[in-house]
Short mmCIF file of C-alpha atoms in Angstrom, two decimals:
data_model
loop_
_atom_site.label_atom_id
_atom_site.label_comp_id
_atom_site.label_asym_id
_atom_site.label_seq_id
_atom_site.Cartn_x
_atom_site.Cartn_y
_atom_site.Cartn_z
CA MET A 16 18.75 -10.99 7.24
CA HIS A 17 20.33 -8.41 5.02
CA VAL A 18 20.70 -9.78 1.22
CA HIS A 19 21.34 -7.79 -1.59
CA ILE A 20 18.51 -7.76 -3.86
CA GLN A 21 19.61 -7.07 -7.58
CA MET A 22 17.74 -4.18 -9.09
CA ARG A 23 17.22 -3.28 -12.63
CA ARG A 24 18.54 -0.33 -14.26
CA GLY A 25 15.87 2.22 -15.21
CA PRO A 26 12.60 2.86 -13.95
CA MET A 27 10.75 0.04 -12.75
CA GLN A 28 7.84 0.81 -14.83
CA ARG A 29 9.55 -0.32 -17.98
CA VAL A 30 9.63 -3.90 -16.52
CA HIS A 31 6.10 -4.00 -17.22
CA LEU A 32 5.69 -3.23 -20.79
CA TYR A 33 4.17 -6.62 -22.18
CA LYS A 34 1.27 -6.36 -19.70
CA SER A 35 0.19 -3.06 -20.99
CA VAL A 36 0.24 -3.53 -24.72
CA ALA A 37 -1.55 -5.91 -27.17
CA ALA A 38 0.55 -8.25 -29.38
CA ALA A 39 0.97 -5.99 -32.14
CA SER A 40 2.03 -3.00 -30.07
CA VAL A 41 4.54 -5.27 -28.53
CA ALA A 42 6.14 -5.98 -31.80
CA ILE A 43 6.36 -1.95 -32.61
CA MET A 44 7.67 -1.27 -29.06
CA ALA A 45 10.34 -3.95 -29.29
CA SER A 46 11.63 -2.34 -32.58
CA SER A 47 11.82 1.00 -30.83
CA LEU A 48 13.22 -0.16 -27.51
CA ILE A 49 15.80 -2.38 -28.93
CA ALA A 50 17.04 0.26 -31.49
CA ALA A 51 17.51 2.79 -28.84
CA CYS A 52 18.57 0.43 -25.93
CA GLY A 53 21.83 2.21 -25.59
CA ALA A 54 19.87 5.62 -24.53
CA SER A 55 19.75 4.44 -20.87
CA LYS A 56 19.46 0.79 -20.25
CA THR A 57 22.46 -0.54 -22.16
CA THR A 58 25.77 -1.51 -20.62
CA GLY A 59 29.04 -2.21 -21.99
CA SER A 60 32.31 -2.68 -20.50
CA ASP A 61 35.63 -0.93 -20.99
CA ALA A 62 39.02 -2.62 -20.98
CA THR A 63 39.02 -2.33 -17.09
CA GLY A 64 35.56 -4.24 -16.84
CA THR A 65 33.61 -1.31 -15.56
CA ALA A 66 30.26 -0.90 -16.58
CA SER A 67 29.78 2.08 -19.22
CA ALA A 68 26.85 3.40 -21.02
CA GLY A 69 26.84 3.12 -24.83
CA ASN A 70 24.69 2.96 -27.92
CA SER A 71 24.29 -0.15 -30.08
CA ASP A 72 26.04 -0.13 -33.32
CA THR A 73 23.79 -0.30 -36.23
CA GLY A 74 26.00 -1.60 -38.97
CA SER A 75 25.38 -4.52 -40.92
CA ALA A 76 25.36 -7.99 -39.07
CA SER A 77 27.93 -9.53 -41.41
CA THR A 78 30.79 -6.75 -40.76
CA SER A 79 29.84 -5.56 -37.13
CA LYS A 80 31.94 -6.47 -34.10
CA THR A 81 29.13 -5.00 -31.96
CA LEU A 82 26.74 -7.53 -30.39
CA THR A 83 23.58 -6.81 -28.42
CA ILE A 84 22.65 -9.49 -25.82
CA PRO A 85 19.39 -8.49 -23.94
CA ILE A 86 19.05 -9.73 -20.31
CA ALA A 87 15.44 -10.40 -19.26
CA SER A 88 14.51 -8.24 -16.29
CA GLY A 89 15.05 -9.75 -12.93
CA TRP A 90 16.41 -13.28 -14.12
CA ALA A 91 19.46 -13.94 -12.32
CA GLU A 92 20.94 -16.69 -14.36
CA ASP A 93 20.57 -14.77 -17.57
CA GLU A 94 22.27 -11.78 -16.13
CA ALA A 95 25.21 -13.85 -14.98
CA VAL A 96 25.72 -15.70 -17.98
CA SER A 97 25.16 -12.82 -20.21
CA TYR A 98 27.94 -10.80 -18.34
CA LEU A 99 30.13 -13.71 -18.69
CA TRP A 100 29.81 -13.86 -22.26
CA GLN A 101 30.30 -10.05 -22.51
CA TYR A 102 33.61 -10.53 -20.82
CA VAL A 103 34.63 -13.43 -23.03
CA LEU A 104 33.82 -11.82 -26.37
CA GLN A 105 35.34 -8.40 -25.51
CA LYS A 106 38.61 -10.44 -25.09
CA LYS A 107 38.17 -11.42 -28.66
CA GLY A 108 37.53 -7.73 -29.98
CA TYR A 109 33.70 -7.38 -29.68
CA GLN A 110 31.79 -4.70 -28.01
CA VAL A 111 28.83 -6.42 -26.22
CA LYS A 112 25.66 -4.19 -25.13
CA LEU A 113 23.49 -5.69 -22.42
CA PRO A 114 20.08 -3.89 -22.41
CA THR A 115 17.60 -5.05 -19.70
CA LEU A 116 14.25 -5.60 -21.17
CA ASP A 117 10.86 -7.43 -20.52
CA ILE A 118 10.89 -11.07 -21.74
CA GLY A 119 8.12 -10.25 -24.29
CA VAL A 120 9.96 -7.42 -25.83
CA ILE A 121 12.96 -9.59 -26.26
CA PHE A 122 11.10 -12.46 -27.88
CA ALA A 123 9.46 -9.97 -30.40
CA GLY A 124 12.69 -8.15 -31.09
CA ILE A 125 14.76 -11.21 -31.84
CA SER A 126 12.42 -12.81 -34.07
CA LYS A 127 12.68 -9.75 -36.61
CA GLY A 128 15.60 -11.69 -38.28
CA SER A 129 18.44 -9.44 -40.06
CA SER A 130 16.54 -6.21 -39.23
CA SER A 131 16.86 -6.74 -35.48
CA ASN A 132 19.51 -5.10 -33.28
CA VAL A 133 19.11 -7.95 -30.87
CA ASP A 134 21.60 -10.83 -31.62
CA VAL A 135 21.71 -13.53 -29.09
CA PHE A 136 19.28 -14.23 -25.98
CA PHE A 137 20.57 -16.97 -23.24
CA ASP A 138 17.41 -17.60 -21.34
CA THR A 139 14.78 -19.35 -23.33
CA TRP A 140 13.32 -22.15 -21.26
CA LEU A 141 11.76 -25.12 -23.04
CA PRO A 142 9.38 -27.06 -23.34
CA THR A 143 7.27 -25.62 -20.61
CA THR A 144 8.14 -22.18 -19.43
CA HIS A 145 8.30 -20.38 -22.56
CA LYS A 146 5.93 -22.56 -24.87
CA ALA A 147 3.54 -19.94 -25.81
CA TYR A 148 6.15 -17.51 -26.75
CA TRP A 149 8.17 -20.19 -28.61
CA ALA A 150 5.28 -21.32 -30.62
CA LYS A 151 5.10 -17.88 -32.12
CA ILE A 152 9.02 -17.34 -32.95
CA HIS A 153 10.55 -20.95 -33.29
CA ASN A 154 10.81 -20.63 -37.11
CA LYS A 155 12.05 -16.99 -37.00
CA VAL A 156 15.24 -17.53 -34.88
CA GLU A 157 18.17 -19.70 -34.83
CA ASP A 158 18.19 -22.28 -31.72
CA ILE A 159 21.71 -22.56 -31.11
CA GLY A 160 21.44 -25.22 -28.40
CA ILE A 161 21.04 -26.07 -24.70
CA TRP A 162 23.64 -24.53 -22.30
CA TYR A 163 21.87 -25.65 -19.03
CA ASP A 164 19.67 -28.72 -18.53
CA GLN A 165 18.52 -28.64 -14.70
CA ALA A 166 16.10 -25.76 -14.78
CA THR A 167 12.85 -26.08 -12.92
CA LEU A 168 10.08 -23.68 -11.92
CA ASN A 169 8.80 -23.74 -8.20
CA LEU A 170 6.89 -22.39 -5.50
CA ALA A 171 9.01 -21.85 -2.40
CA VAL A 172 8.36 -21.07 1.34
CA PRO A 173 10.70 -20.48 4.42
CA LYS A 174 11.85 -23.64 5.97
CA TYR A 175 10.14 -22.67 9.33
CA MET A 176 6.89 -23.33 7.56
CA THR A 177 7.02 -27.03 8.78
CA ASN A 178 3.37 -27.73 7.92
CA VAL A 179 3.63 -26.61 4.18
CA ASN A 180 5.73 -28.93 2.22
CA SER A 181 3.66 -29.47 -1.08
CA ILE A 182 1.53 -27.04 -3.19
CA ALA A 183 -1.41 -29.32 -1.92
CA ASP A 184 -0.74 -28.26 1.69
CA LEU A 185 -1.89 -24.52 0.45
CA LYS A 186 -5.48 -25.49 -0.04
CA GLY A 187 -7.51 -23.95 2.62
CA LYS A 188 -4.57 -21.64 3.79
CA ALA A 189 -5.34 -18.44 1.68
CA SER A 190 -5.81 -16.42 4.69
CA LEU A 191 -2.61 -17.35 6.17
CA PHE A 192 -0.71 -15.69 3.37
CA ASN A 193 -3.17 -12.84 2.83
CA GLY A 194 -4.59 -14.49 -0.36
CA HIS A 195 -1.15 -13.92 -2.21
CA ILE A 196 1.40 -16.19 -3.96
CA THR A 197 4.01 -13.43 -4.24
CA GLY A 198 5.18 -13.40 -7.89
CA ILE A 199 7.47 -11.77 -10.38
CA ASP A 200 6.79 -9.88 -13.63
CA PRO A 201 3.33 -10.36 -15.47
CA GLY A 202 4.68 -11.24 -18.77
CA ALA A 203 7.12 -14.15 -17.17
CA GLY A 204 5.94 -17.73 -18.24
CA GLU A 205 6.02 -18.77 -14.78
CA THR A 206 3.49 -16.32 -13.84
CA GLY A 207 0.99 -17.68 -16.47
CA ILE A 208 1.66 -21.28 -15.51
CA VAL A 209 0.92 -20.48 -11.76
CA LYS A 210 -2.16 -18.59 -12.66
CA ASN A 211 -3.60 -20.95 -15.46
CA ASN A 212 -2.48 -24.47 -14.02
CA VAL A 213 -1.38 -24.39 -10.35
CA LEU A 214 -4.31 -22.43 -8.94
CA ASN A 215 -6.77 -24.62 -10.74
CA ASP A 216 -5.14 -28.08 -10.46
CA TYR A 217 -4.81 -27.81 -6.65
CA GLY A 218 -7.96 -25.81 -6.03
CA LEU A 219 -6.40 -22.88 -4.56
CA SER A 220 -9.52 -20.68 -4.34
CA GLY A 221 -8.69 -17.61 -2.31
CA PHE A 222 -5.13 -17.18 -3.99
CA THR A 223 -4.15 -14.83 -6.49
CA VAL A 224 -0.75 -14.35 -8.04
CA GLN A 225 0.61 -11.03 -6.95
CA THR A 226 2.68 -9.79 -9.90
CA SER A 227 5.38 -7.10 -9.69
CA SER A 228 9.14 -7.91 -10.50
CA SER A 229 11.98 -10.34 -9.43
CA ALA A 230 13.47 -7.71 -7.18
CA ALA A 231 10.19 -6.88 -5.59
CA MET A 232 9.41 -10.71 -4.91
CA LEU A 233 12.84 -11.07 -3.34
CA ALA A 234 12.50 -8.00 -1.13
CA ALA A 235 9.04 -9.35 0.08
CA LEU A 236 10.70 -12.89 0.80
CA SER A 237 13.61 -11.10 2.72
CA LYS A 238 11.26 -9.19 4.71
CA ALA A 239 8.91 -12.00 5.63
CA ILE A 240 12.00 -14.21 6.79
CA ASP A 241 13.30 -11.53 8.76
CA ALA A 242 9.89 -11.30 10.66
CA LYS A 243 9.51 -15.16 10.58
CA GLN A 244 6.04 -14.60 8.72
CA PRO A 245 4.33 -16.86 6.09
CA ILE A 246 5.06 -16.30 2.52
CA VAL A 247 4.99 -18.50 -0.66
CA VAL A 248 6.73 -17.10 -3.60
CA THR A 249 7.38 -18.01 -7.40
CA LEU A 250 10.95 -19.21 -7.76
CA TRP A 251 13.19 -21.29 -10.28
CA HIS A 252 16.30 -23.17 -10.25
CA PRO A 253 19.00 -21.85 -10.92
CA HIS A 254 18.75 -18.97 -8.51
CA TRP A 255 21.01 -17.73 -5.89
CA ALA A 256 18.15 -17.13 -3.37
CA TYR A 257 18.40 -20.81 -2.45
CA LYS A 258 21.95 -20.04 -0.97
CA ALA A 259 20.72 -16.74 0.52
CA PHE A 260 17.64 -17.57 2.22
CA PRO A 261 16.49 -20.55 4.32
CA ILE A 262 13.72 -21.62 1.91
CA LYS A 263 12.57 -24.79 0.45
CA ASP A 264 10.58 -25.81 -2.67
CA LEU A 265 7.08 -27.26 -2.32
CA LYS A 266 6.46 -30.65 -3.97
CA ASP A 267 4.27 -30.56 -7.00
CA PRO A 268 2.76 -34.05 -7.18
CA LYS A 269 0.60 -33.04 -10.19
CA LYS A 270 3.49 -31.66 -12.03
CA SER A 271 1.48 -28.42 -12.73
CA MET A 272 4.72 -26.59 -13.09
CA GLY A 273 6.14 -28.95 -15.50
CA SER A 274 8.81 -31.59 -15.06
CA GLY A 275 11.70 -29.41 -15.69
CA ASP A 276 13.04 -27.30 -18.48
CA LYS A 277 16.40 -26.88 -20.37
CA ILE A 278 17.64 -23.32 -21.05
CA HIS A 279 18.60 -22.60 -24.75
CA VAL A 280 20.55 -19.93 -26.30
CA ILE A 281 18.97 -18.41 -29.35
CA ALA A 282 19.78 -16.14 -31.97
CA LYS A 283 18.38 -14.17 -34.59
CA THR A 284 18.19 -15.52 -38.10
CA GLY A 285 21.25 -15.02 -40.09
CA PHE A 286 23.60 -14.95 -36.90
CA LYS A 287 25.20 -18.33 -37.83
CA THR A 288 26.23 -16.93 -41.17
CA ALA A 289 27.34 -13.55 -39.85
CA HIS A 290 29.23 -14.70 -36.82
CA PRO A 291 30.32 -18.32 -37.21
CA ASP A 292 33.14 -18.40 -34.67
CA VAL A 293 30.67 -17.04 -31.81
CA TYR A 294 27.90 -19.38 -32.94
CA ALA A 295 30.44 -22.31 -32.84
CA ALA A 296 31.40 -21.07 -29.28
CA LEU A 297 27.79 -20.95 -28.14
CA ALA A 298 26.80 -24.10 -29.67
CA LYS A 299 29.32 -26.05 -27.23
CA PHE A 300 28.82 -23.91 -24.16
CA LYS A 301 27.41 -25.80 -21.08
CA MET A 302 27.41 -25.06 -17.37
CA THR A 303 26.61 -27.40 -14.47
CA ASP A 304 24.35 -26.35 -11.55
CA ALA A 305 27.49 -25.77 -9.22
CA GLN A 306 29.16 -23.73 -11.75
CA LEU A 307 26.16 -21.46 -12.40
CA ALA A 308 25.42 -21.08 -8.75
CA ASP A 309 28.93 -19.91 -8.14
CA LEU A 310 28.94 -17.59 -10.94
CA GLU A 311 25.73 -16.13 -9.89
CA ASN A 312 26.70 -15.75 -6.05
CA VAL A 313 30.04 -13.96 -7.10
CA ALA A 314 28.81 -11.93 -9.93
CA LEU A 315 25.16 -10.82 -8.46
CA GLN A 316 25.74 -11.11 -4.72
CA LYS A 317 29.47 -10.49 -3.66
CA TYR A 318 29.83 -7.65 -6.39
CA LYS A 319 26.15 -6.38 -5.91
CA ASN A 320 25.71 -3.71 -8.42
CA ASN A 321 28.72 -4.31 -10.21
CA PRO A 322 28.22 -7.80 -12.13
CA ALA A 323 30.79 -6.96 -14.83
CA ALA A 324 33.71 -6.67 -12.19
CA GLY A 325 32.21 -9.96 -10.46
CA VAL A 326 32.55 -11.82 -13.58
CA ALA A 327 35.94 -10.61 -14.15
CA ALA A 328 36.73 -11.79 -10.38
CA TRP A 329 35.02 -15.34 -11.11
CA ALA A 330 37.06 -15.57 -14.46
CA LYS A 331 40.39 -15.32 -12.71
CA THR A 332 39.48 -18.18 -10.47
CA HIS A 333 37.95 -20.36 -13.27
CA GLN A 334 40.46 -19.58 -15.93
CA SER A 335 40.60 -22.95 -17.62
CA PHE A 336 36.66 -22.80 -18.19
CA VAL A 337 36.45 -19.24 -19.40
CA ASN A 338 39.50 -20.19 -21.86
CA ALA A 339 37.58 -23.04 -23.13
CA MET A 340 34.47 -21.09 -23.91
CA MET A 341 35.84 -19.51 -27.07
#
């Protein structure tokens, strides 16, 4: 099975910034990274929809027509919807920058208020996944609203593993998986939930969460399925992987991974006043599971390394939806 794995722009080492620094250092790093996000990891789109590098505008929030919408590294739904909004906003005369950053850096940056170069973030999962982050920033950002309400965290295995259907079935089988639950980036909320909740609740001694990145996890999943080898990975809904691979979610009778989340779009403080029209459009924005799955498939799979072109193609076949966004 040859499935395109969406890789991040820039060196993979940058994905792990949150792991390697203390909380105070993260805040400092957020300022410098976000302020300079145009140097190598920021993309914009010209009138033809092709990605092009560019520097973020540093003008005042009240007059600037430039918006910065960071994408959490490796998060498919965030990438797809951020590029969709870039497409829509550019039609309204905005320049939209999409830097790819670690989730910890994004939350630290957007909570800086009017001094932040980060304007909007589309992928805050509540109440479970980002509970720890939210406790620190909830009164320092504007919670615009929920745009997707069917999000879940999951452990998944290939469908050919017929004797493993629940997380409880993993107990005593660590050697079958070489002791690994193949995970994503260490700063992800799901990573902490699996480490702190799932392993203990289900007595999964002998297992550790192998962290790296979403791209590395998906590559490992693809390789294991090609060889029909055992593998268990951290995944989530929505994700295009469920259409690309023959995989199934493991039941979670103890609800250790939560009962489902809703995905919020948030903004830095002052955004509603500075950009009332954009705020109003974001507040009414909703996507169904079918719509988001189709968007991800077109933008991130069919168009592979050119999600901007993929979104433009998707928009042509969903014109009424796109026109109603703003």
